[in-house]
XYZ file of N, CA and C in Angstrom:
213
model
N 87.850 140.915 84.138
C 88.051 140.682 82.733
C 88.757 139.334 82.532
N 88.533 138.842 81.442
C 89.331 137.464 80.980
C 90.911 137.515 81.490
N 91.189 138.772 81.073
C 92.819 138.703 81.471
C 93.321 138.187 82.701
N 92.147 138.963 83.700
C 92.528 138.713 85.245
C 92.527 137.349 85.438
N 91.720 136.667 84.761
C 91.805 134.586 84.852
C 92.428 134.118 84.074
N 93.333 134.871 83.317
C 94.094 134.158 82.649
C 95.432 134.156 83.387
N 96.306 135.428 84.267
C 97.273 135.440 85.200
C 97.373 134.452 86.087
N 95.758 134.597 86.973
C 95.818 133.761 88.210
C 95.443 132.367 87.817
N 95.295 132.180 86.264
C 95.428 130.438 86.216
C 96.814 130.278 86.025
N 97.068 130.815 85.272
C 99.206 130.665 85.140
C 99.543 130.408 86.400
N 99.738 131.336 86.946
C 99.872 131.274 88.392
C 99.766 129.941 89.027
N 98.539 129.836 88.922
C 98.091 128.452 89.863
C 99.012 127.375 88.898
N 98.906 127.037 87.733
C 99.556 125.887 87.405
C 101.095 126.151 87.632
N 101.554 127.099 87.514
C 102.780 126.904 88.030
C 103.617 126.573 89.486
N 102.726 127.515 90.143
C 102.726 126.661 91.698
C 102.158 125.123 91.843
N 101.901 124.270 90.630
C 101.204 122.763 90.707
C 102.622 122.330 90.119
N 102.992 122.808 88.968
C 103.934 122.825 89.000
C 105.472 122.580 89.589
N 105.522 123.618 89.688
C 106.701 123.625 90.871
C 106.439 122.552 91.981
N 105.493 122.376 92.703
C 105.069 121.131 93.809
C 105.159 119.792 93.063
N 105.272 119.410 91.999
C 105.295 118.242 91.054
C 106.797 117.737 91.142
N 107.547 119.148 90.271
C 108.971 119.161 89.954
C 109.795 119.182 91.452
N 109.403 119.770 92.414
C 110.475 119.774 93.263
C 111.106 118.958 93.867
N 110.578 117.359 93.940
C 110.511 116.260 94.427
C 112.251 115.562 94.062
N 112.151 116.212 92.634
C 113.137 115.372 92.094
C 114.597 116.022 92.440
N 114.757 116.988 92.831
C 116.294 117.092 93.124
C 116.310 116.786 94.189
N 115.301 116.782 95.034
C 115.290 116.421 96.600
C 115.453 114.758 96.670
N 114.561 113.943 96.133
C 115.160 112.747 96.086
C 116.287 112.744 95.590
N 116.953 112.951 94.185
C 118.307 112.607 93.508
C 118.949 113.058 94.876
N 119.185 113.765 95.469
C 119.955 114.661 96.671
C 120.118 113.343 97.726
N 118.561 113.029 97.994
C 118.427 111.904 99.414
C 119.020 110.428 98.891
N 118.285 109.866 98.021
C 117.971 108.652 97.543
C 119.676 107.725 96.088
N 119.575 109.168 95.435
C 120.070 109.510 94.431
C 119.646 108.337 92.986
N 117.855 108.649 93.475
C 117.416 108.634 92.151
C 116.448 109.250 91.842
N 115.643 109.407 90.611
C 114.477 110.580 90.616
C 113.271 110.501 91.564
N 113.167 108.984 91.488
C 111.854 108.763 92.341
C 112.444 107.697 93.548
N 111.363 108.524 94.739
C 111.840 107.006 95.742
C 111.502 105.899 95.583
N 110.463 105.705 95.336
C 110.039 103.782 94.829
C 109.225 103.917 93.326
N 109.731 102.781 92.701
C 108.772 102.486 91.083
C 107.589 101.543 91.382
N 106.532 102.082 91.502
C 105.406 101.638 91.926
C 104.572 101.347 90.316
N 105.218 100.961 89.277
C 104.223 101.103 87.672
C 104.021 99.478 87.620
N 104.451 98.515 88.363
C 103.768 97.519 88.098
C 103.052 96.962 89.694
N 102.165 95.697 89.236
C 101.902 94.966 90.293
C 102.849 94.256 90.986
N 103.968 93.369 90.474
C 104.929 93.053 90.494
C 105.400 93.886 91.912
N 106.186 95.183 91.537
C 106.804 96.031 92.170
C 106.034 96.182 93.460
N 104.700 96.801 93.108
C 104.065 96.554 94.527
C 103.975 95.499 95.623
N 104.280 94.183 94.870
C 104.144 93.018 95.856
C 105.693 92.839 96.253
N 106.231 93.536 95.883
C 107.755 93.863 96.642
C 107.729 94.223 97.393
N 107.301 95.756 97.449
C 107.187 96.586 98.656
C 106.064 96.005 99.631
N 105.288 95.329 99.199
C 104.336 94.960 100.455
C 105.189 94.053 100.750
N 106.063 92.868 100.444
C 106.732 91.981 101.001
C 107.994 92.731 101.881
N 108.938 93.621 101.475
C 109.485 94.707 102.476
C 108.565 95.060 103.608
N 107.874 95.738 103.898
C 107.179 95.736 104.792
C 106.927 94.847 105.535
N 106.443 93.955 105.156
C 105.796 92.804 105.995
C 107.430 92.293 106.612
N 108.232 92.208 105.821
C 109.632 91.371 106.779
C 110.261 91.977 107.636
N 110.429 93.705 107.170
C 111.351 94.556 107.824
C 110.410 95.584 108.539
N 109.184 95.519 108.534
C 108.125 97.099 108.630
C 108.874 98.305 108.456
N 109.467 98.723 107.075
C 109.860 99.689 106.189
C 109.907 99.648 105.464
N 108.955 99.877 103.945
C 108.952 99.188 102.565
C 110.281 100.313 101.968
N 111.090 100.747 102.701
C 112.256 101.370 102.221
C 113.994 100.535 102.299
N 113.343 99.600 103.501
C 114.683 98.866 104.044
C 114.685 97.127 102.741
N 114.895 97.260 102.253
C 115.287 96.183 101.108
C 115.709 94.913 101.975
N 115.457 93.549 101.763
C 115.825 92.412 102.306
C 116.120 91.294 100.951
N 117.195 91.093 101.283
C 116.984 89.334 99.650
C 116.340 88.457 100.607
N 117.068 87.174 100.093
C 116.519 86.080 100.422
C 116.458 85.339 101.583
N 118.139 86.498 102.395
C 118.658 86.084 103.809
C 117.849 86.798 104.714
N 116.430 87.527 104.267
C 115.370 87.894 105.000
C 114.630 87.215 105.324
N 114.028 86.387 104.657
C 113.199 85.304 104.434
C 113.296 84.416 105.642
N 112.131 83.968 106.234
C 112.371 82.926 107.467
C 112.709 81.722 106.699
N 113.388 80.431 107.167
C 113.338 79.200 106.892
C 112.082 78.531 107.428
N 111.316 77.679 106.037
C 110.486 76.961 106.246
C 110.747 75.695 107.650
N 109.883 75.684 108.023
C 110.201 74.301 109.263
C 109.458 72.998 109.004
């Protein structure tokens, strides 16, 4: 009956749910912010690919005293 697909869709979105939401106390906990990296611009991304490429960990942050000197 309709009913029975109407439970086990609840169901399911809430377990999508919950897998969405859980992220965030676990980062605030690790990181102590909601998200581990802000990936909403291009910008940002060519950060983290530049992390990577200097440190190979787009988590380990470098300024400018990363940077090789030109020769």
């Amino acid at each position: 009956m309709w009913f029975e697909q109407f439970y086990s869709g609840m169901i399911t979105m809430a377990w999508v749910a919950g897998a969405c939401y859980m992220s965030y106390p676990f980062n605030k906990w690790d990181v102590g912010r909601h998200y581990r990296r802000d990936y909403c611009t291009p910008a940002r991304v060519a950060l983290s690919q530049r992390d990577h490429r200097l440190t190979g960990n787009q988590y380990v942050v470098k300024g400018l005293e990363g940077i090789p000197e030109a020769q």
